[in-house]
Tab-separated table of C-alpha atoms in Angstrom:
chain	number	residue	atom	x	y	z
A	1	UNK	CA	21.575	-63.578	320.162
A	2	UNK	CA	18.434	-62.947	321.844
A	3	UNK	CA	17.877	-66.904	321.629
A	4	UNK	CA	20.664	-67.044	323.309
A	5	UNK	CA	20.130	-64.324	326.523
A	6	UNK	CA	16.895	-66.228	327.292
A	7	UNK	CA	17.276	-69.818	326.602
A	8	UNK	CA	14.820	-71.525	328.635
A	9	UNK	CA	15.928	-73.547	331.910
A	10	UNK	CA	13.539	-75.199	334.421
A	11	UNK	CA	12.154	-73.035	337.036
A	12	UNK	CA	13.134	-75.458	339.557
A	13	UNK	CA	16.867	-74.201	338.575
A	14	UNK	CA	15.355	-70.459	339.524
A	15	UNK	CA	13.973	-71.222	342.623
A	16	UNK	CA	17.397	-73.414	343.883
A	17	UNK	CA	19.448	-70.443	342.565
A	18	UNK	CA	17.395	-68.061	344.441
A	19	UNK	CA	17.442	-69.608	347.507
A	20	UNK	CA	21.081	-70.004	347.199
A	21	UNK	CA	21.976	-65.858	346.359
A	22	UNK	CA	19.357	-64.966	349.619
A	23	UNK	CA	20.894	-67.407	352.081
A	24	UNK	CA	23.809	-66.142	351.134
A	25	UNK	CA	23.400	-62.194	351.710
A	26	UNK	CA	22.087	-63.309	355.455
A	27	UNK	CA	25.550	-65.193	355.416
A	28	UNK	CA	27.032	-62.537	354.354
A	29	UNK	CA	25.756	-60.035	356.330
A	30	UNK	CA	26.827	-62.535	359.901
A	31	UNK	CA	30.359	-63.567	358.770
A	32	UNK	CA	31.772	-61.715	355.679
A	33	UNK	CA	30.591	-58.212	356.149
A	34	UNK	CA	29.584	-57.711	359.969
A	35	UNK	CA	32.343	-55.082	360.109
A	36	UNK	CA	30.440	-52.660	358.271
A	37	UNK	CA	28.363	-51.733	361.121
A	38	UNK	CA	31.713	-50.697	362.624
A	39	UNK	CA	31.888	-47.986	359.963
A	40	UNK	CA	29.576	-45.548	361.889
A	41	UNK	CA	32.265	-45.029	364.204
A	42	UNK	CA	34.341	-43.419	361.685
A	43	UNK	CA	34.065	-39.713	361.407
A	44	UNK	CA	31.628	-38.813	358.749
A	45	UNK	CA	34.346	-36.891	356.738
A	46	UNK	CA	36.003	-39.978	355.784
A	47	UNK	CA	33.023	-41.103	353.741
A	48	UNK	CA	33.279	-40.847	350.502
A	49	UNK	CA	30.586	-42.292	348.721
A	50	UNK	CA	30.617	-44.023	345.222
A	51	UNK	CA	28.856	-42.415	342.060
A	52	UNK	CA	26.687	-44.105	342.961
A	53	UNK	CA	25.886	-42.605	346.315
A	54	UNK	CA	26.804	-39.659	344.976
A	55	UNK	CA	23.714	-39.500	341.981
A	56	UNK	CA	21.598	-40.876	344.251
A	57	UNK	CA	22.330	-38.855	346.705
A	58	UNK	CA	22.721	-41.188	349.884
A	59	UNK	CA	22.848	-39.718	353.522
A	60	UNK	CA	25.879	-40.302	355.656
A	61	UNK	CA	25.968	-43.351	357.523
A	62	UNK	CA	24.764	-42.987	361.080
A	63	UNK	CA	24.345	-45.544	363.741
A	64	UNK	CA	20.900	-46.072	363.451
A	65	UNK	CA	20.746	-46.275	359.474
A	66	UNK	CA	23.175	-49.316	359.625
A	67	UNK	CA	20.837	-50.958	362.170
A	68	UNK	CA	17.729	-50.874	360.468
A	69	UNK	CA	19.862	-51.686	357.184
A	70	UNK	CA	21.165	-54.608	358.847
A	71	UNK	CA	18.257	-56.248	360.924
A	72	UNK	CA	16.126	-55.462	357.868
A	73	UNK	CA	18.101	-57.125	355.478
A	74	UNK	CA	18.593	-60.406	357.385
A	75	UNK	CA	15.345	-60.803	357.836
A	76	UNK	CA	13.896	-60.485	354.249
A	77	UNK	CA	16.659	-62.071	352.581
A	78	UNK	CA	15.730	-65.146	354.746
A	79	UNK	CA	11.919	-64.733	353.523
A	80	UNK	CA	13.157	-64.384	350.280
A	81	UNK	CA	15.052	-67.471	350.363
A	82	UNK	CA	12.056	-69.246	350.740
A	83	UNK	CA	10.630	-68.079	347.135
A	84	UNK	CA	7.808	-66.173	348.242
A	85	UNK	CA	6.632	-63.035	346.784
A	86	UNK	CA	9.135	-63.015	344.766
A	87	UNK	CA	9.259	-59.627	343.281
A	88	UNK	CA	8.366	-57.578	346.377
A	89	UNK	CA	10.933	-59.017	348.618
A	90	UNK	CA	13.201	-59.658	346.109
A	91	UNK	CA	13.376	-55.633	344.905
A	92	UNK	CA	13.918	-55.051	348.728
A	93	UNK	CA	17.040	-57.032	349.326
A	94	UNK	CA	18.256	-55.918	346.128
A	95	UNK	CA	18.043	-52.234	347.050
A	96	UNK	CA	19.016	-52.793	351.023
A	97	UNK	CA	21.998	-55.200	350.045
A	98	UNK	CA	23.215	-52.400	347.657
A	99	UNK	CA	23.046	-49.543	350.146
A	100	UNK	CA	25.371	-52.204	352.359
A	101	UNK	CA	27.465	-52.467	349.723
A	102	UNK	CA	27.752	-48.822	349.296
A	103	UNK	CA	28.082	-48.291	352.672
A	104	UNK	CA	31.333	-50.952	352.538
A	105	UNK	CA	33.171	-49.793	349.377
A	106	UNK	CA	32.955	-46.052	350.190
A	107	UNK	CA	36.302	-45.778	352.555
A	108	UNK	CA	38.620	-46.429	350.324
A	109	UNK	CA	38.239	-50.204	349.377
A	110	UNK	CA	36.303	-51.444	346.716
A	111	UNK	CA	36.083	-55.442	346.401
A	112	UNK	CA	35.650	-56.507	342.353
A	113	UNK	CA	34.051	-59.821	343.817
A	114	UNK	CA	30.459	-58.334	344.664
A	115	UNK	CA	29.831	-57.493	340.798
A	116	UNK	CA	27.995	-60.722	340.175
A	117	UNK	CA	25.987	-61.017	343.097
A	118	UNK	CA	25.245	-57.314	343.010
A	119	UNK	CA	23.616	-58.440	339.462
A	120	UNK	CA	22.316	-61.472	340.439
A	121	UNK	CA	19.946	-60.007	342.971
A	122	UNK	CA	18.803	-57.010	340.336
A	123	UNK	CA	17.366	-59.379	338.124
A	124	UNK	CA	15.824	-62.330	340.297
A	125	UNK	CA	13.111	-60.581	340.667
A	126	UNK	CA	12.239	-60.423	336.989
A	127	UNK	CA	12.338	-64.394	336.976
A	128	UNK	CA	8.708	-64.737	338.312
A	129	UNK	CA	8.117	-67.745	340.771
A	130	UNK	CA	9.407	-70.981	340.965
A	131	UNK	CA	9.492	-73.879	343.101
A	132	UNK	CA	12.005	-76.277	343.651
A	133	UNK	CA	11.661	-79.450	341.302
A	134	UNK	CA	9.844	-77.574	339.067
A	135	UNK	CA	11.009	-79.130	335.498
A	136	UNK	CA	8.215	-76.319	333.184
A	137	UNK	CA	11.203	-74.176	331.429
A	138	UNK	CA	11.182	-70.279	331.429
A	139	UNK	CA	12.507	-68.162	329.168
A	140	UNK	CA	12.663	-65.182	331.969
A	141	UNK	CA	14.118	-67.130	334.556
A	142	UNK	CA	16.871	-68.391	331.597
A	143	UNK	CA	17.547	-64.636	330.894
A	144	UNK	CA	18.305	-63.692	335.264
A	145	UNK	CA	20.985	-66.736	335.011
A	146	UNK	CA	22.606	-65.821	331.933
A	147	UNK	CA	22.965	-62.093	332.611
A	148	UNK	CA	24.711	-63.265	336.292
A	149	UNK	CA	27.000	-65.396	334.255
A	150	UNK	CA	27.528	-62.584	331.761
A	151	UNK	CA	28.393	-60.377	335.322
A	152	UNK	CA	30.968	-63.366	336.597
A	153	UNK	CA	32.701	-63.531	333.489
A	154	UNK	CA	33.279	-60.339	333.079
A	155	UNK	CA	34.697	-60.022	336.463
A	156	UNK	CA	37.079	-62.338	335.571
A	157	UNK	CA	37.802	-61.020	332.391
A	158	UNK	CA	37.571	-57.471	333.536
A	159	UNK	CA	40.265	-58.165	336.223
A	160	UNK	CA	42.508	-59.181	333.561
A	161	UNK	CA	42.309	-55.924	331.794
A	162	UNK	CA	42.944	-53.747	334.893
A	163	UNK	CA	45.913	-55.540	336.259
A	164	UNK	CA	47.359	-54.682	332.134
A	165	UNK	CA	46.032	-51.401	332.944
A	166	UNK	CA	47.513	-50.238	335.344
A	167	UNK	CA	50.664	-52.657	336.121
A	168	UNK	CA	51.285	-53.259	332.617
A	169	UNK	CA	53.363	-56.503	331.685
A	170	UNK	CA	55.569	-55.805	334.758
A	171	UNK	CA	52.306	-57.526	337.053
A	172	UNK	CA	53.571	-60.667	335.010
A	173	UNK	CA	56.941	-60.430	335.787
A	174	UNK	CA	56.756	-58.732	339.398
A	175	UNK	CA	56.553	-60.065	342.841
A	176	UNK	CA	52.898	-59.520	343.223
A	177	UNK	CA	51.863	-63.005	344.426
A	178	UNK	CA	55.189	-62.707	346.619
A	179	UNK	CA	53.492	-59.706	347.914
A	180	UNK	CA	50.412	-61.541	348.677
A	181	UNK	CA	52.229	-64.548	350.564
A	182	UNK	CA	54.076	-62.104	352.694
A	183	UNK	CA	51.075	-60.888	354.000
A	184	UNK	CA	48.359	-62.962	354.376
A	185	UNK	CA	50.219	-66.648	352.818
A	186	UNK	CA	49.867	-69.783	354.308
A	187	UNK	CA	52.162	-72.940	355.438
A	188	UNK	CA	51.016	-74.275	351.892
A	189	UNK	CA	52.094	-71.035	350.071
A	190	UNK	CA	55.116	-70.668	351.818
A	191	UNK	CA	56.322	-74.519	350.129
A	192	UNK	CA	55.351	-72.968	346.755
A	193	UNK	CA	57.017	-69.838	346.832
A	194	UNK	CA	60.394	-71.776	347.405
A	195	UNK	CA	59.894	-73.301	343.926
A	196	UNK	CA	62.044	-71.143	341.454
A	197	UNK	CA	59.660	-69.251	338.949
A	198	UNK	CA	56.317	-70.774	339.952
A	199	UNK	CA	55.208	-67.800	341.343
A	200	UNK	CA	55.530	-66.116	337.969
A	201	UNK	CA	54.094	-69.008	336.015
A	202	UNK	CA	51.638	-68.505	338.246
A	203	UNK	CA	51.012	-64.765	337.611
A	204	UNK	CA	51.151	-65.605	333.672
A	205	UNK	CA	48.469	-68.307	334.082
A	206	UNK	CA	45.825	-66.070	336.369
A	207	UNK	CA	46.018	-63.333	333.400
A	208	UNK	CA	45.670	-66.167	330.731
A	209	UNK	CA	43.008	-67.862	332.971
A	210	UNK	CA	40.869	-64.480	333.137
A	211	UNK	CA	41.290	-63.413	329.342
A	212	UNK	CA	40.162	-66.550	328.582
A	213	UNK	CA	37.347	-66.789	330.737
A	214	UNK	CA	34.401	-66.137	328.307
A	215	UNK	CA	35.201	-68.985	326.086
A	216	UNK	CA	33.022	-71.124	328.627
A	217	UNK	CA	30.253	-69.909	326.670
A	218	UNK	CA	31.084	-71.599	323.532
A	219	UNK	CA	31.681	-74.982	325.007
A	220	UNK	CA	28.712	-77.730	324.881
A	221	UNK	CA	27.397	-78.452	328.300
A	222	UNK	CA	29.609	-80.945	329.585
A	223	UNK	CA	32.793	-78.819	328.933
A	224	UNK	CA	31.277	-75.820	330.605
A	225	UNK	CA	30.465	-77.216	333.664
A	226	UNK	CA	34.468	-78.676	333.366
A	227	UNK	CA	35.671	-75.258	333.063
A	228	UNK	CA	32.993	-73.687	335.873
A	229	UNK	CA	34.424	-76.361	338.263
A	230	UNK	CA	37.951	-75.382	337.171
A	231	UNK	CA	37.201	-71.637	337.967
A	232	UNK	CA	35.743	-73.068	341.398
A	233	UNK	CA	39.185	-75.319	341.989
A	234	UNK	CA	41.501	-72.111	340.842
A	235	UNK	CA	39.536	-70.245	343.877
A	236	UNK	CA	39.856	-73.342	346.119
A	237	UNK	CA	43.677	-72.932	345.459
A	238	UNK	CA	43.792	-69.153	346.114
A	239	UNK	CA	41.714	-69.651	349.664
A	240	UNK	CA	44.373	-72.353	350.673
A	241	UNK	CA	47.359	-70.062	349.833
A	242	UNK	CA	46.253	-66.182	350.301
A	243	UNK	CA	43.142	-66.451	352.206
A	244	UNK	CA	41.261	-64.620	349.973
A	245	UNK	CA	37.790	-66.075	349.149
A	246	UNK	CA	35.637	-64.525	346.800
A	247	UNK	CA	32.852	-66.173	348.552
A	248	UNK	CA	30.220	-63.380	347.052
A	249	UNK	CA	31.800	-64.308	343.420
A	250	UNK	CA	31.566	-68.132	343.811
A	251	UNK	CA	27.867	-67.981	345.129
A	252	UNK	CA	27.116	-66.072	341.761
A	253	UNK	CA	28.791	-68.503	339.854
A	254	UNK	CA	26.183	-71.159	340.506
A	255	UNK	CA	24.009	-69.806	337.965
A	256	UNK	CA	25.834	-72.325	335.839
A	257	UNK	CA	25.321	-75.068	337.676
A	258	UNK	CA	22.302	-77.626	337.361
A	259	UNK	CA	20.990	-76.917	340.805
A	260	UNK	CA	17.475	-78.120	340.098
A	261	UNK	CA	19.223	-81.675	340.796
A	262	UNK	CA	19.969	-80.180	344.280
A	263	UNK	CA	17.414	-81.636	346.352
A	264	UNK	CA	18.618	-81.893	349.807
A	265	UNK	CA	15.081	-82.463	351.292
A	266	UNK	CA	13.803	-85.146	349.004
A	267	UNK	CA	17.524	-86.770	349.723
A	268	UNK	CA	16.984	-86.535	353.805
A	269	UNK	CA	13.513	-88.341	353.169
A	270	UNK	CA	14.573	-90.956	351.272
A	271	UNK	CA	17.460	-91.674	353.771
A	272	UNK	CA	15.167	-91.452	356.876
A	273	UNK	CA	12.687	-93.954	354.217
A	274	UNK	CA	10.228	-91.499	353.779
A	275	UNK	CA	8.243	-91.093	350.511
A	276	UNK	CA	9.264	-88.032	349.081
A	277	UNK	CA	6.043	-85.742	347.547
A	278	UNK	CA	5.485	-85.487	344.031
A	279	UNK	CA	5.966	-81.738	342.896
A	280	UNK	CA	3.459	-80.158	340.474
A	281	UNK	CA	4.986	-78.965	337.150
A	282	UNK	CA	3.720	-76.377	337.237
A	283	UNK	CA	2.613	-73.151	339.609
A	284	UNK	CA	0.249	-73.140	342.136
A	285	UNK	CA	-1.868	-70.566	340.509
A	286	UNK	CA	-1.451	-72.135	337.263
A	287	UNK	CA	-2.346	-76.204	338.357
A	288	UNK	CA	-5.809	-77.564	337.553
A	289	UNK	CA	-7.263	-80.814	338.878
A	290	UNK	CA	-5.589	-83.711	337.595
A	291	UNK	CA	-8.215	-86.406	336.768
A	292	UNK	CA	-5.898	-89.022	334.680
A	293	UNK	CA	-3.059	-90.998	335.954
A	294	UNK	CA	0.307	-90.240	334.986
A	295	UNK	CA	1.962	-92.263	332.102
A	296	UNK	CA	3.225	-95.935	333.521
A	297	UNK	CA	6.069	-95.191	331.302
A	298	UNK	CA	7.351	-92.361	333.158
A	299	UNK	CA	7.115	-94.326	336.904
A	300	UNK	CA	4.025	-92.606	337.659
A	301	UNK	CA	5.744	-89.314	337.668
A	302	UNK	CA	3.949	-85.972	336.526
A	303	UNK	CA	5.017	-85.359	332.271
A	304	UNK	CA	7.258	-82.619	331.507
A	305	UNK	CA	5.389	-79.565	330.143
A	306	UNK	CA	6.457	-77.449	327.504
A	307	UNK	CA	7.405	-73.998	327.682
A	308	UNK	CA	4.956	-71.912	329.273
A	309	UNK	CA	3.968	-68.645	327.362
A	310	UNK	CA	5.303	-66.264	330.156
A	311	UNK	CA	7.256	-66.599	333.110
């Protein structure tokens, strides 16, 4: 088991996924969630803080908490993006992005989509650096991504579970995806809600869907990343037809993705027909002078290392 928490993946897969998860909370924080700086206006009884807030204890929002929240946040989730000091800025945006979230989900709403990135960004920091192209394997940076895909599957699966919870076996049979189509549907929803039954096919299959969810962790490689883009399709389907995203859930998700082989900058040099640089193995404060060429067998690219002894 504990093999299997931190199996080792190349850092350069750390340092895309990181990039990824900070670029994303500055996203966040200028299209998905601008409208919690809005929440100052409400009266301060409203709030109601999670347990969170409330063991804490957090002050009541005022107008010029949410500010510094807000301007602070952008600003060092875009440093962070760019992989350096990893732990200080990365403890920052984790604690600043939660107090958002707390700030959001305490007036009545909660969203069940933040859970994974909410994880993802408390244990980045633990991974250590990494740069991108980096193929030296880490056992601490292979313990952040599987926790965040332990968080995303269980948000699926966890989903399943409350909808049996508390609508029993009548959210299978009831009109709740009618609901949604009434509300917020599309053009494309409206042609599939004319279709006799499908909309309770449907229901069946999102419960199946989300019990089942954890088997992706059984599968060999090429099956998981089959059923990882199915979970990305079955939210592709649910944007086009209720307009609801998930966008924090699906930027989690990429911790199962190979995104070391994501390398938009070495791609725009070779289309402008620029060399692209060769990238160390291993980190800077870890390199030492190389005085022999690299193998002819490997096209005069750096060797693999093995697996350092920390991260």
């Amino acid at each position: 088991m504990t093999g299997w928490l931190t199996e080792a993946v190349p850092r350069g897969r750390i340092a895309a996924f990181r990039t990824v998860v900070y670029l994303f909370v500055a996203a966040d924080l200028a299209i998905f969630t601008p409208w919690v700086r809005t929440r100052v206006s409400v009266p301060g009884d409203l709030y109601q803080p999670l347990l969170i807030g409330r063991l804490l204890p957090l002050p009541t929002p005022t107008a010029a908490m949410v500010a510094v929240i807000f301007w602070s946040l952008l600003a060092l989730a875009l440093l962070a993006a760019t992989g350096r000091a990893p732990r200080l800025l990365g403890w920052a945006v984790c604690a600043l992005y939660l107090e958002w979230m707390i700030i959001a989900m305490s007036y009545g709403k909660v969203d069940h989509d933040r859970f994974g990135l909410l994880v993802a960004l408390a244990v980045l920091p633990t991974a250590g650096r990494a740069r991108h192209g980096d193929s030296t394997r880490t056992e601490a940076g292979g313990w952040a991504l599987r926790v965040t895909q332990i968080a995303v599957i269980c948000t699926y699966f966890l989903a399943a579970f409350a909808k049996l919870r508390f609508g029993g076996l009548d959210w299978l049979t009831g009109s709740v995806l009618a609901r949604a189509i009434i509300r917020r549907g599309t053009d494309l929803a409206d042609l599939i809600a004319q279709v006799p039954y499908l909309l309770i096919v449907a229901q069946f299959g999102i419960v199946a869907f989300e019990l089942l969810s954890p088997v992706v962790f059984f599968l060999p490689p090429r099956w998981r990343l089959a059923m990882v883009g199915f979970f990305y399709s079955f939210h592709a389907v649910t944007i086009a037809t209720i307009t609801i995203s998930f966008a924090p859930h699906l930027a989690a998700m990429t911790s199962f993705l190979p995104l070391e082989r994501v390398r938009p900058i070495i791609w725009a040099r070779r289309l402008a027909g620029r060399p692209a640089p060769v990238t160390d193995a291993v980190d800077d404060d870890q390199a030492e002078p190389d005085t022999d060429p690299a193998p002819a067998s490997l096209g005069g690219q750096a060797p693999v290392v093995g697996r350092p002894a920390g991260p």
